[in-house]
PDB file of C-alpha atoms in Angstrom:
ATOM      1  CA  MET A   5     -31.299  -6.572  42.363  1.00 43.00           C
ATOM      2  CA  SER A   6     -30.473 -10.014  43.872  1.00 45.00           C
ATOM      3  CA  ALA A   7     -31.665 -13.107  41.940  1.00 50.00           C
ATOM      4  CA  CYS A   8     -32.229 -14.951  45.214  1.00 46.00           C
ATOM      5  CA  ARG A   9     -35.797 -13.753  45.952  1.00 46.00           C
ATOM      6  CA  TYR A  10     -38.210 -16.584  45.109  1.00 43.00           C
ATOM      7  CA  ARG A  11     -41.552 -18.072  46.114  1.00 49.00           C
ATOM      8  CA  ARG A  12     -42.721 -21.432  45.039  1.00 46.00           C
ATOM      9  CA  SER A  13     -46.327 -20.714  45.888  1.00 49.00           C
ATOM     10  CA  MET A  14     -47.293 -19.573  42.401  1.00 90.00           C
ATOM     11  CA  PHE A  15     -46.969 -21.097  38.922  1.00 97.00           C
ATOM     12  CA  VAL A  16     -44.829 -18.819  36.887  1.00 98.00           C
ATOM     13  CA  THR A  17     -43.521 -19.629  33.426  1.00 98.00           C
ATOM     14  CA  ARG A  18     -41.997 -17.701  30.448  1.00 98.00           C
ATOM     15  CA  PHE A  19     -41.395 -17.537  26.789  1.00 98.00           C
ATOM     16  CA  ALA A  20     -37.948 -16.269  26.003  1.00 98.00           C
ATOM     17  CA  PRO A  21     -37.283 -15.732  22.294  1.00 97.00           C
ATOM     18  CA  SER A  22     -34.107 -14.146  20.838  1.00 95.00           C
ATOM     19  CA  PRO A  23     -34.876 -11.153  18.525  1.00 96.00           C
ATOM     20  CA  THR A  24     -32.605 -12.402  15.779  1.00 93.00           C
ATOM     21  CA  GLY A  25     -35.327 -13.216  13.178  1.00 93.00           C
ATOM     22  CA  ARG A  26     -39.081 -13.549  12.710  1.00 94.00           C
ATOM     23  CA  LEU A  27     -41.105 -16.179  14.626  1.00 95.00           C
ATOM     24  CA  HIS A  28     -42.257 -19.304  12.864  1.00 93.00           C
ATOM     25  CA  LYS A  29     -44.622 -22.152  13.751  1.00 93.00           C
ATOM     26  CA  GLY A  30     -42.137 -23.788  16.147  1.00 94.00           C
ATOM     27  CA  HIS A  31     -42.001 -20.589  18.188  1.00 96.00           C
ATOM     28  CA  ALA A  32     -45.750 -20.316  18.129  1.00 97.00           C
ATOM     29  CA  PHE A  33     -46.149 -23.816  19.445  1.00 97.00           C
ATOM     30  CA  SER A  34     -43.668 -23.168  22.257  1.00 97.00           C
ATOM     31  CA  ALA A  35     -45.232 -19.869  23.238  1.00 98.00           C
ATOM     32  CA  LEU A  36     -48.747 -21.277  23.224  1.00 98.00           C
ATOM     33  CA  THR A  37     -47.642 -24.320  25.270  1.00 98.00           C
ATOM     34  CA  ALA A  38     -46.259 -22.049  28.015  1.00 98.00           C
ATOM     35  CA  TRP A  39     -49.059 -19.571  27.904  1.00 98.00           C
ATOM     36  CA  GLN A  40     -51.724 -22.229  28.065  1.00 97.00           C
ATOM     37  CA  ALA A  41     -49.990 -23.990  30.991  1.00 97.00           C
ATOM     38  CA  ALA A  42     -50.040 -20.691  32.938  1.00 97.00           C
ATOM     39  CA  ARG A  43     -53.750 -20.201  32.188  1.00 96.00           C
ATOM     40  CA  VAL A  44     -54.686 -23.716  33.248  1.00 96.00           C
ATOM     41  CA  ALA A  45     -52.640 -23.353  36.501  1.00 96.00           C
ATOM     42  CA  GLY A  46     -54.068 -19.897  37.213  1.00 95.00           C
ATOM     43  CA  GLY A  47     -50.455 -18.650  37.146  1.00 97.00           C
ATOM     44  CA  ARG A  48     -48.276 -15.979  35.501  1.00 97.00           C
ATOM     45  CA  PHE A  49     -46.917 -15.862  32.001  1.00 98.00           C
ATOM     46  CA  LEU A  50     -43.905 -13.726  31.295  1.00 98.00           C
ATOM     47  CA  LEU A  51     -42.209 -12.615  28.035  1.00 98.00           C
ATOM     48  CA  ARG A  52     -38.380 -12.186  28.043  1.00 98.00           C
ATOM     49  CA  MET A  53     -36.204 -11.082  25.237  1.00 98.00           C
ATOM     50  CA  GLU A  54     -32.984 -12.919  25.184  1.00 97.00           C
ATOM     51  CA  ASP A  55     -31.209 -10.292  23.204  1.00 96.00           C
ATOM     52  CA  ILE A  56     -27.586 -10.694  24.399  1.00 94.00           C
ATOM     53  CA  ASP A  57     -26.157 -11.299  20.986  1.00 90.00           C
ATOM     54  CA  PRO A  58     -25.021  -7.833  19.780  1.00 88.00           C
ATOM     55  CA  THR A  59     -24.254  -9.033  16.240  1.00 88.00           C
ATOM     56  CA  ARG A  60     -27.650 -10.587  15.360  1.00 89.00           C
ATOM     57  CA  ARG A  61     -30.337  -8.787  17.514  1.00 92.00           C
ATOM     58  CA  ARG A  62     -32.458  -6.242  15.682  1.00 94.00           C
ATOM     59  CA  PRO A  63     -35.028  -3.863  17.128  1.00 94.00           C
ATOM     60  CA  GLU A  64     -37.372  -4.599  14.241  1.00 95.00           C
ATOM     61  CA  PHE A  65     -37.325  -8.352  15.251  1.00 96.00           C
ATOM     62  CA  ASP A  66     -38.130  -7.305  18.846  1.00 97.00           C
ATOM     63  CA  ALA A  67     -41.166  -5.341  17.684  1.00 97.00           C
ATOM     64  CA  ALA A  68     -42.214  -8.131  15.344  1.00 96.00           C
ATOM     65  CA  ILE A  69     -42.167 -10.681  18.116  1.00 97.00           C
ATOM     66  CA  LEU A  70     -44.581  -8.588  20.139  1.00 98.00           C
ATOM     67  CA  GLU A  71     -46.831  -8.202  17.068  1.00 97.00           C
ATOM     68  CA  ASP A  72     -46.816 -11.930  16.228  1.00 97.00           C
ATOM     69  CA  LEU A  73     -47.558 -12.992  19.817  1.00 98.00           C
ATOM     70  CA  ALA A  74     -50.446 -10.435  20.062  1.00 97.00           C
ATOM     71  CA  TRP A  75     -51.843 -11.698  16.790  1.00 97.00           C
ATOM     72  CA  LEU A  76     -51.833 -15.232  18.150  1.00 97.00           C
ATOM     73  CA  GLY A  77     -53.983 -13.997  21.091  1.00 97.00           C
ATOM     74  CA  LEU A  78     -51.297 -14.220  23.843  1.00 98.00           C
ATOM     75  CA  ASP A  79     -50.981 -11.763  26.686  1.00 97.00           C
ATOM     76  CA  TRP A  80     -48.192 -11.376  29.154  1.00 98.00           C
ATOM     77  CA  GLU A  81     -47.118  -9.312  32.151  1.00 97.00           C
ATOM     78  CA  GLN A  82     -45.397  -5.939  31.738  1.00 97.00           C
ATOM     79  CA  PRO A  83     -42.656  -4.924  31.524  1.00 97.00           C
ATOM     80  CA  VAL A  84     -40.983  -7.237  29.085  1.00 98.00           C
ATOM     81  CA  ARG A  85     -37.508  -8.059  30.398  1.00 98.00           C
ATOM     82  CA  ARG A  86     -34.774  -7.380  27.833  1.00 98.00           C
ATOM     83  CA  GLN A  87     -31.489  -9.004  28.803  1.00 97.00           C
ATOM     84  CA  SER A  88     -29.348  -6.403  26.999  1.00 96.00           C
ATOM     85  CA  HIS A  89     -30.569  -3.877  29.569  1.00 97.00           C
ATOM     86  CA  HIS A  90     -29.214  -5.861  32.477  1.00 97.00           C
ATOM     87  CA  LEU A  91     -25.618  -6.619  31.520  1.00 96.00           C
ATOM     88  CA  ALA A  92     -24.297  -5.246  34.817  1.00 96.00           C
ATOM     89  CA  GLU A  93     -26.340  -7.825  36.708  1.00 97.00           C
ATOM     90  CA  TYR A  94     -24.825 -10.712  34.794  1.00 97.00           C
ATOM     91  CA  ALA A  95     -21.356  -9.136  35.163  1.00 96.00           C
ATOM     92  CA  ALA A  96     -21.882  -9.083  38.913  1.00 97.00           C
ATOM     93  CA  VAL A  97     -22.495 -12.884  38.847  1.00 98.00           C
ATOM     94  CA  VAL A  98     -19.404 -13.445  36.784  1.00 97.00           C
ATOM     95  CA  ASN A  99     -17.431 -11.404  39.362  1.00 96.00           C
ATOM     96  CA  THR A 100     -18.825 -13.445  42.190  1.00 98.00           C
ATOM     97  CA  LEU A 101     -17.880 -16.781  40.580  1.00 98.00           C
ATOM     98  CA  ASN A 102     -14.467 -15.456  39.616  1.00 97.00           C
ATOM     99  CA  ARG A 103     -13.750 -14.250  43.088  1.00 98.00           C
ATOM    100  CA  ARG A 104     -14.632 -17.776  44.311  1.00 98.00           C
ATOM    101  CA  GLY A 105     -12.064 -19.172  41.839  1.00 98.00           C
ATOM    102  CA  LEU A 106     -14.612 -21.036  39.724  1.00 98.00           C
ATOM    103  CA  LEU A 107     -13.865 -19.414  36.366  1.00 98.00           C
ATOM    104  CA  TYR A 108     -10.777 -19.206  34.113  1.00 97.00           C
ATOM    105  CA  ARG A 109      -9.925 -17.094  31.047  1.00 96.00           C
ATOM    106  CA  CYS A 110      -9.910 -18.982  27.752  1.00 95.00           C
ATOM    107  CA  PHE A 111      -8.116 -17.231  24.933  1.00 94.00           C
ATOM    108  CA  ARG A 112      -8.646 -20.135  22.518  1.00 88.00           C
ATOM    109  CA  THR A 113     -10.823 -19.574  19.436  1.00 80.00           C
ATOM    110  CA  ARG A 114     -13.700 -21.842  18.587  1.00 71.00           C
ATOM    111  CA  ARG A 115     -11.667 -23.176  15.691  1.00 70.00           C
ATOM    112  CA  GLU A 116      -8.623 -23.917  17.882  1.00 69.00           C
ATOM    113  CA  ILE A 117     -10.792 -25.778  20.352  1.00 63.00           C
ATOM    114  CA  LEU A 118     -12.568 -27.838  17.681  1.00 57.00           C
ATOM    115  CA  ASP A 119      -9.235 -28.689  16.053  1.00 54.00           C
ATOM    116  CA  THR A 120      -7.824 -29.901  19.455  1.00 49.00           C
ATOM    117  CA  ILE A 121     -10.962 -32.026  20.053  1.00 43.00           C
ATOM    118  CA  GLY A 122     -10.703 -33.516  16.582  1.00 44.00           C
ATOM    119  CA  ASP A 123      -7.083 -34.529  17.142  1.00 41.00           C
ATOM    120  CA  ALA A 124      -7.914 -36.075  20.525  1.00 37.00           C
ATOM    121  CA  PRO A 125      -8.383 -39.884  20.760  1.00 35.00           C
ATOM    122  CA  HIS A 126     -11.833 -39.587  22.314  1.00 34.00           C
ATOM    123  CA  GLY A 127     -13.172 -37.870  19.171  1.00 35.00           C
ATOM    124  CA  PRO A 128     -15.229 -34.796  18.448  1.00 35.00           C
ATOM    125  CA  ALA A 129     -18.227 -35.743  20.657  1.00 40.00           C
ATOM    126  CA  GLU A 130     -16.335 -35.063  23.911  1.00 49.00           C
ATOM    127  CA  ALA A 131     -17.540 -32.038  25.838  1.00 77.00           C
ATOM    128  CA  VAL A 132     -15.264 -28.930  25.647  1.00 82.00           C
ATOM    129  CA  SER A 133     -13.105 -28.579  28.740  1.00 86.00           C
ATOM    130  CA  PRO A 134      -9.877 -26.956  27.488  1.00 88.00           C
ATOM    131  CA  GLY A 135      -8.677 -26.020  30.898  1.00 92.00           C
ATOM    132  CA  PRO A 136      -6.778 -22.835  32.032  1.00 94.00           C
ATOM    133  CA  HIS A 137      -3.735 -21.558  30.227  1.00 94.00           C
ATOM    134  CA  PRO A 138      -0.446 -21.796  32.078  1.00 94.00           C
ATOM    135  CA  ALA A 139       0.135 -18.649  34.204  1.00 95.00           C
ATOM    136  CA  ASP A 140       2.994 -17.259  31.976  1.00 96.00           C
ATOM    137  CA  GLU A 141       1.014 -17.770  28.843  1.00 96.00           C
ATOM    138  CA  GLU A 142      -2.078 -16.177  30.289  1.00 95.00           C
ATOM    139  CA  ALA A 143      -0.028 -13.083  31.401  1.00 96.00           C
ATOM    140  CA  ARG A 144       1.452 -12.759  27.914  1.00 97.00           C
ATOM    141  CA  LEU A 145      -1.978 -13.052  26.248  1.00 95.00           C
ATOM    142  CA  LEU A 146      -3.426 -10.435  28.604  1.00 94.00           C
ATOM    143  CA  ALA A 147      -0.547  -8.116  27.910  1.00 96.00           C
ATOM    144  CA  GLU A 148      -1.103  -8.517  24.142  1.00 95.00           C
ATOM    145  CA  GLY A 149      -4.818  -7.456  24.655  1.00 93.00           C
ATOM    146  CA  ARG A 150      -6.022 -10.834  23.289  1.00 93.00           C
ATOM    147  CA  ARG A 151      -9.782 -11.434  23.657  1.00 92.00           C
ATOM    148  CA  PHE A 152     -10.980 -14.106  26.044  1.00 94.00           C
ATOM    149  CA  ALA A 153     -14.019 -15.736  27.372  1.00 95.00           C
ATOM    150  CA  TRP A 154     -14.703 -16.736  30.980  1.00 96.00           C
ATOM    151  CA  ARG A 155     -15.294 -20.467  31.328  1.00 97.00           C
ATOM    152  CA  LEU A 156     -16.747 -22.277  34.333  1.00 98.00           C
ATOM    153  CA  SER A 157     -14.278 -24.948  35.581  1.00 98.00           C
ATOM    154  CA  LEU A 158     -16.245 -28.204  36.320  1.00 97.00           C
ATOM    155  CA  ASP A 159     -13.290 -29.442  38.382  1.00 97.00           C
ATOM    156  CA  ARG A 160     -13.336 -26.360  40.539  1.00 98.00           C
ATOM    157  CA  ALA A 161     -17.149 -26.429  40.820  1.00 98.00           C
ATOM    158  CA  ARG A 162     -17.072 -30.045  41.934  1.00 98.00           C
ATOM    159  CA  GLU A 163     -14.489 -29.224  44.629  1.00 98.00           C
ATOM    160  CA  ALA A 164     -16.535 -26.248  45.779  1.00 98.00           C
ATOM    161  CA  LEU A 165     -19.804 -28.109  46.169  1.00 98.00           C
ATOM    162  CA  GLY A 166     -18.286 -31.354  47.451  1.00 98.00           C
ATOM    163  CA  GLN A 167     -18.724 -34.761  45.873  1.00 96.00           C
ATOM    164  CA  GLU A 168     -21.804 -35.527  47.937  1.00 97.00           C
ATOM    165  CA  VAL A 169     -23.694 -32.374  46.795  1.00 97.00           C
ATOM    166  CA  TRP A 170     -22.337 -32.794  43.214  1.00 97.00           C
ATOM    167  CA  GLY A 171     -23.614 -36.384  43.076  1.00 97.00           C
ATOM    168  CA  SER A 172     -27.060 -35.403  44.421  1.00 98.00           C
ATOM    169  CA  LEU A 173     -27.815 -32.712  41.763  1.00 98.00           C
ATOM    170  CA  THR A 174     -31.173 -33.394  40.121  1.00 98.00           C
ATOM    171  CA  PHE A 175     -34.021 -31.734  38.337  1.00 98.00           C
ATOM    172  CA  THR A 176     -37.746 -32.704  37.812  1.00 98.00           C
ATOM    173  CA  GLU A 177     -38.820 -33.277  34.307  1.00 98.00           C
ATOM    174  CA  GLU A 178     -42.556 -33.075  33.876  1.00 98.00           C
ATOM    175  CA  GLY A 179     -42.483 -33.197  30.074  1.00 97.00           C
ATOM    176  CA  GLN A 180     -40.077 -35.418  28.178  1.00 96.00           C
ATOM    177  CA  GLY A 181     -36.510 -35.231  26.945  1.00 96.00           C
ATOM    178  CA  PRO A 182     -35.393 -36.251  23.471  1.00 95.00           C
ATOM    179  CA  ARG A 183     -34.915 -39.834  24.615  1.00 96.00           C
ATOM    180  CA  GLY A 184     -38.100 -40.019  26.690  1.00 96.00           C
ATOM    181  CA  GLU A 185     -36.457 -38.833  29.951  1.00 97.00           C
ATOM    182  CA  SER A 186     -38.987 -37.838  32.630  1.00 98.00           C
ATOM    183  CA  GLY A 187     -39.341 -37.695  36.368  1.00 98.00           C
ATOM    184  CA  ILE A 188     -36.396 -37.050  38.640  1.00 98.00           C
ATOM    185  CA  ILE A 189     -33.332 -36.689  36.342  1.00 98.00           C
ATOM    186  CA  PRO A 190     -29.785 -36.824  37.770  1.00 98.00           C
ATOM    187  CA  ALA A 191     -27.923 -33.812  36.550  1.00 98.00           C
ATOM    188  CA  ARG A 192     -24.783 -34.553  34.602  1.00 97.00           C
ATOM    189  CA  PRO A 193     -23.035 -31.192  34.165  1.00 97.00           C
ATOM    190  CA  GLU A 194     -19.878 -32.935  32.909  1.00 95.00           C
ATOM    191  CA  THR A 195     -21.750 -33.522  29.606  1.00 94.00           C
ATOM    192  CA  ALA A 196     -21.537 -29.848  28.821  1.00 94.00           C
ATOM    193  CA  GLY A 197     -17.879 -29.377  29.639  1.00 94.00           C
ATOM    194  CA  ASP A 198     -16.421 -26.084  30.837  1.00 96.00           C
ATOM    195  CA  VAL A 199     -19.103 -23.855  29.362  1.00 95.00           C
ATOM    196  CA  VAL A 200     -18.570 -20.198  28.495  1.00 95.00           C
ATOM    197  CA  LEU A 201     -20.414 -17.915  30.935  1.00 96.00           C
ATOM    198  CA  ALA A 202     -19.234 -14.527  29.506  1.00 95.00           C
ATOM    199  CA  ARG A 203     -17.630 -13.168  26.394  1.00 87.00           C
ATOM    200  CA  LYS A 204     -15.949  -9.837  25.857  1.00 76.00           C
ATOM    201  CA  ASP A 205     -18.276  -8.872  22.973  1.00 72.00           C
ATOM    202  CA  ALA A 206     -21.622  -9.922  24.664  1.00 75.00           C
ATOM    203  CA  GLY A 207     -20.736  -9.487  28.351  1.00 83.00           C
ATOM    204  CA  THR A 208     -22.631 -12.625  29.247  1.00 93.00           C
ATOM    205  CA  ALA A 209     -23.611 -16.020  27.709  1.00 95.00           C
ATOM    206  CA  TYR A 210     -26.856 -17.990  27.555  1.00 95.00           C
ATOM    207  CA  HIS A 211     -26.398 -20.291  30.459  1.00 97.00           C
ATOM    208  CA  LEU A 212     -25.661 -17.595  32.942  1.00 97.00           C
ATOM    209  CA  ALA A 213     -28.301 -15.081  31.793  1.00 97.00           C
ATOM    210  CA  VAL A 214     -31.059 -17.606  31.638  1.00 98.00           C
ATOM    211  CA  THR A 215     -30.463 -19.119  35.099  1.00 98.00           C
ATOM    212  CA  HIS A 216     -30.134 -15.598  36.677  1.00 98.00           C
ATOM    213  CA  ASP A 217     -33.370 -14.395  35.112  1.00 98.00           C
ATOM    214  CA  ASP A 218     -35.330 -17.526  35.936  1.00 98.00           C
ATOM    215  CA  ALA A 219     -34.436 -17.004  39.573  1.00 98.00           C
ATOM    216  CA  LEU A 220     -34.993 -13.294  39.538  1.00 98.00           C
ATOM    217  CA  GLN A 221     -38.326 -13.593  37.835  1.00 98.00           C
ATOM    218  CA  GLU A 222     -39.445 -16.415  40.261  1.00 97.00           C
ATOM    219  CA  VAL A 223     -39.935 -18.864  37.366  1.00 98.00           C
ATOM    220  CA  SER A 224     -41.430 -22.016  38.853  1.00 98.00           C
ATOM    221  CA  HIS A 225     -41.716 -23.931  35.617  1.00 98.00           C
ATOM    222  CA  VAL A 226     -39.423 -23.756  32.592  1.00 98.00           C
ATOM    223  CA  ILE A 227     -41.449 -24.766  29.516  1.00 98.00           C
ATOM    224  CA  ARG A 228     -39.373 -25.074  26.431  1.00 98.00           C
ATOM    225  CA  GLY A 229     -38.406 -27.323  23.464  1.00 97.00           C
ATOM    226  CA  GLU A 230     -36.727 -30.628  24.006  1.00 96.00           C
ATOM    227  CA  ASP A 231     -33.650 -29.298  22.061  1.00 95.00           C
ATOM    228  CA  LEU A 232     -32.725 -27.507  25.278  1.00 96.00           C
ATOM    229  CA  PHE A 233     -33.078 -30.486  27.543  1.00 97.00           C
ATOM    230  CA  GLU A 234     -29.288 -31.112  27.610  1.00 96.00           C
ATOM    231  CA  ALA A 235     -28.721 -27.497  28.642  1.00 97.00           C
ATOM    232  CA  THR A 236     -30.569 -28.227  31.887  1.00 98.00           C
ATOM    233  CA  HIS A 237     -27.763 -30.206  33.285  1.00 98.00           C
ATOM    234  CA  ILE A 238     -25.197 -27.311  33.416  1.00 97.00           C
ATOM    235  CA  GLN A 239     -27.953 -24.811  34.426  1.00 98.00           C
ATOM    236  CA  VAL A 240     -28.722 -26.908  37.524  1.00 98.00           C
ATOM    237  CA  LEU A 241     -25.093 -26.728  38.405  1.00 98.00           C
ATOM    238  CA  ILE A 242     -25.039 -22.923  38.079  1.00 98.00           C
ATOM    239  CA  GLN A 243     -28.218 -22.729  40.302  1.00 98.00           C
ATOM    240  CA  ALA A 244     -26.476 -24.797  42.913  1.00 98.00           C
ATOM    241  CA  LEU A 245     -23.301 -22.660  42.829  1.00 98.00           C
ATOM    242  CA  MET A 246     -25.255 -19.461  43.173  1.00 98.00           C
ATOM    243  CA  GLY A 247     -27.838 -20.730  45.666  1.00 98.00           C
ATOM    244  CA  TRP A 248     -30.645 -20.233  43.225  1.00 98.00           C
ATOM    245  CA  PRO A 249     -33.748 -22.526  43.187  1.00 98.00           C
ATOM    246  CA  THR A 250     -34.107 -25.130  40.497  1.00 98.00           C
ATOM    247  CA  PRO A 251     -37.467 -24.768  38.700  1.00 98.00           C
ATOM    248  CA  VAL A 252     -39.531 -27.671  37.452  1.00 98.00           C
ATOM    249  CA  TYR A 253     -38.714 -28.395  33.781  1.00 98.00           C
ATOM    250  CA  ARG A 254     -41.286 -29.331  31.201  1.00 98.00           C
ATOM    251  CA  HIS A 255     -39.694 -29.876  27.751  1.00 98.00           C
ATOM    252  CA  HIS A 256     -41.996 -30.408  24.811  1.00 97.00           C
ATOM    253  CA  ARG A 257     -41.655 -31.923  21.361  1.00 94.00           C
ATOM    254  CA  LEU A 258     -40.388 -29.860  18.429  1.00 94.00           C
ATOM    255  CA  MET A 259     -42.633 -28.944  15.554  1.00 85.00           C
ATOM    256  CA  THR A 260     -41.525 -30.299  12.207  1.00 79.00           C
ATOM    257  CA  GLY A 261     -42.436 -29.520   8.594  1.00 70.00           C
ATOM    258  CA  PRO A 262     -43.676 -31.907   5.902  1.00 69.00           C
ATOM    259  CA  ASP A 263     -40.048 -32.917   5.287  1.00 64.00           C
ATOM    260  CA  GLY A 264     -39.681 -34.004   8.944  1.00 63.00           C
ATOM    261  CA  ARG A 265     -37.097 -31.257   9.723  1.00 71.00           C
ATOM    262  CA  ARG A 266     -37.856 -29.057  12.681  1.00 70.00           C
ATOM    263  CA  PHE A 267     -38.713 -25.448  12.012  1.00 62.00           C
ATOM    264  CA  ALA A 268     -35.638 -23.170  12.392  1.00 65.00           C
ATOM    265  CA  LYS A 269     -34.686 -19.557  11.481  1.00 63.00           C
ATOM    266  CA  ARG A 270     -31.500 -20.619   9.821  1.00 61.00           C
ATOM    267  CA  ASP A 271     -33.436 -22.830   7.446  1.00 57.00           C
ATOM    268  CA  GLY A 272     -35.737 -20.030   6.347  1.00 61.00           C
ATOM    269  CA  SER A 273     -38.862 -21.628   7.818  1.00 74.00           C
ATOM    270  CA  VAL A 274     -42.115 -19.863   6.911  1.00 86.00           C
ATOM    271  CA  THR A 275     -42.667 -17.108   9.401  1.00 93.00           C
ATOM    272  CA  LEU A 276     -45.913 -16.131  11.230  1.00 95.00           C
ATOM    273  CA  ALA A 277     -45.837 -12.857   9.258  1.00 94.00           C
ATOM    274  CA  GLN A 278     -45.770 -14.712   5.975  1.00 93.00           C
ATOM    275  CA  LEU A 279     -48.674 -16.847   7.092  1.00 94.00           C
ATOM    276  CA  ARG A 280     -50.683 -13.846   8.086  1.00 93.00           C
ATOM    277  CA  ALA A 281     -49.896 -12.116   4.805  1.00 93.00           C
ATOM    278  CA  GLU A 282     -51.287 -15.177   3.042  1.00 94.00           C
ATOM    279  CA  GLY A 283     -54.552 -14.853   4.857  1.00 95.00           C
ATOM    280  CA  ALA A 284     -54.099 -17.286   7.705  1.00 94.00           C
ATOM    281  CA  SER A 285     -56.109 -16.513  10.836  1.00 96.00           C
ATOM    282  CA  PRO A 286     -54.749 -17.011  14.405  1.00 96.00           C
ATOM    283  CA  GLU A 287     -57.697 -19.483  15.073  1.00 97.00           C
ATOM    284  CA  THR A 288     -56.649 -21.539  12.146  1.00 95.00           C
ATOM    285  CA  LEU A 289     -52.983 -21.570  13.174  1.00 95.00           C
ATOM    286  CA  ARG A 290     -53.763 -22.406  16.741  1.00 96.00           C
ATOM    287  CA  ALA A 291     -55.983 -25.325  15.723  1.00 96.00           C
ATOM    288  CA  ASP A 292     -53.254 -26.574  13.308  1.00 94.00           C
ATOM    289  CA  LEU A 293     -50.861 -26.512  16.229  1.00 94.00           C
ATOM    290  CA  GLY A 294     -53.239 -28.449  18.494  1.00 94.00           C
ATOM    291  CA  PHE A 295     -54.666 -25.567  20.574  1.00 94.00           C
TER     292      PHE A 295
END
């Protein structure tokens, strides 16, 4: 199914967790923020499982997310879209971009790229744009069966769009970025570098899958944490290259614990399941989060 069908006459938003762990307060705040926005606007609220990481996703986490959100009192449209069921759709987009000459194979490992950046005079903060391998080297690596990722070439993308279109890429921020950004924001895809759009092990990568699905599902408003604000720049570029609409973005603050650190799976933040086991009620948690 094409991702080009889209109507801007209805407010549509989504909550898109990854089933790689249990939900915590930060997830609850984000889900409630999007769900409430849809109710206030008389619009639609979607749930999407961004389960494209084959090494970390677990069916038990998928089921737990549904349980936690229902306990919070949220409802959503059916069916739930699970990205792992639609890898062929993302592969078709990769093929389209590749046929247009916008991608290149990158055989470098993450460590090799980081080492190269660290040795460069511009320092480690520079966006990653390793560039294509020489043709003979690429042929040799392919013959050896080496794994590679497909990267989007910013240079080729700029050439394909033309400087005038490239310079006019913008998005509307109704919330606030991490430095107070709001209103009409000029897109700066160069800050992301040549991002990976597909990997051999996963078939697709976050930036491609999320922009495809937002267009396919007619998402009019992307409501998510401010930690994803910078990702918007490259996503706007992908939308322009594919002829997909750019939603309105509404980034929100991140929930933090008593120590000032934001809630995160990797830090072992207290989960909603743990709070529920300790006797917390959904009403108490919602009130604690400001709802």
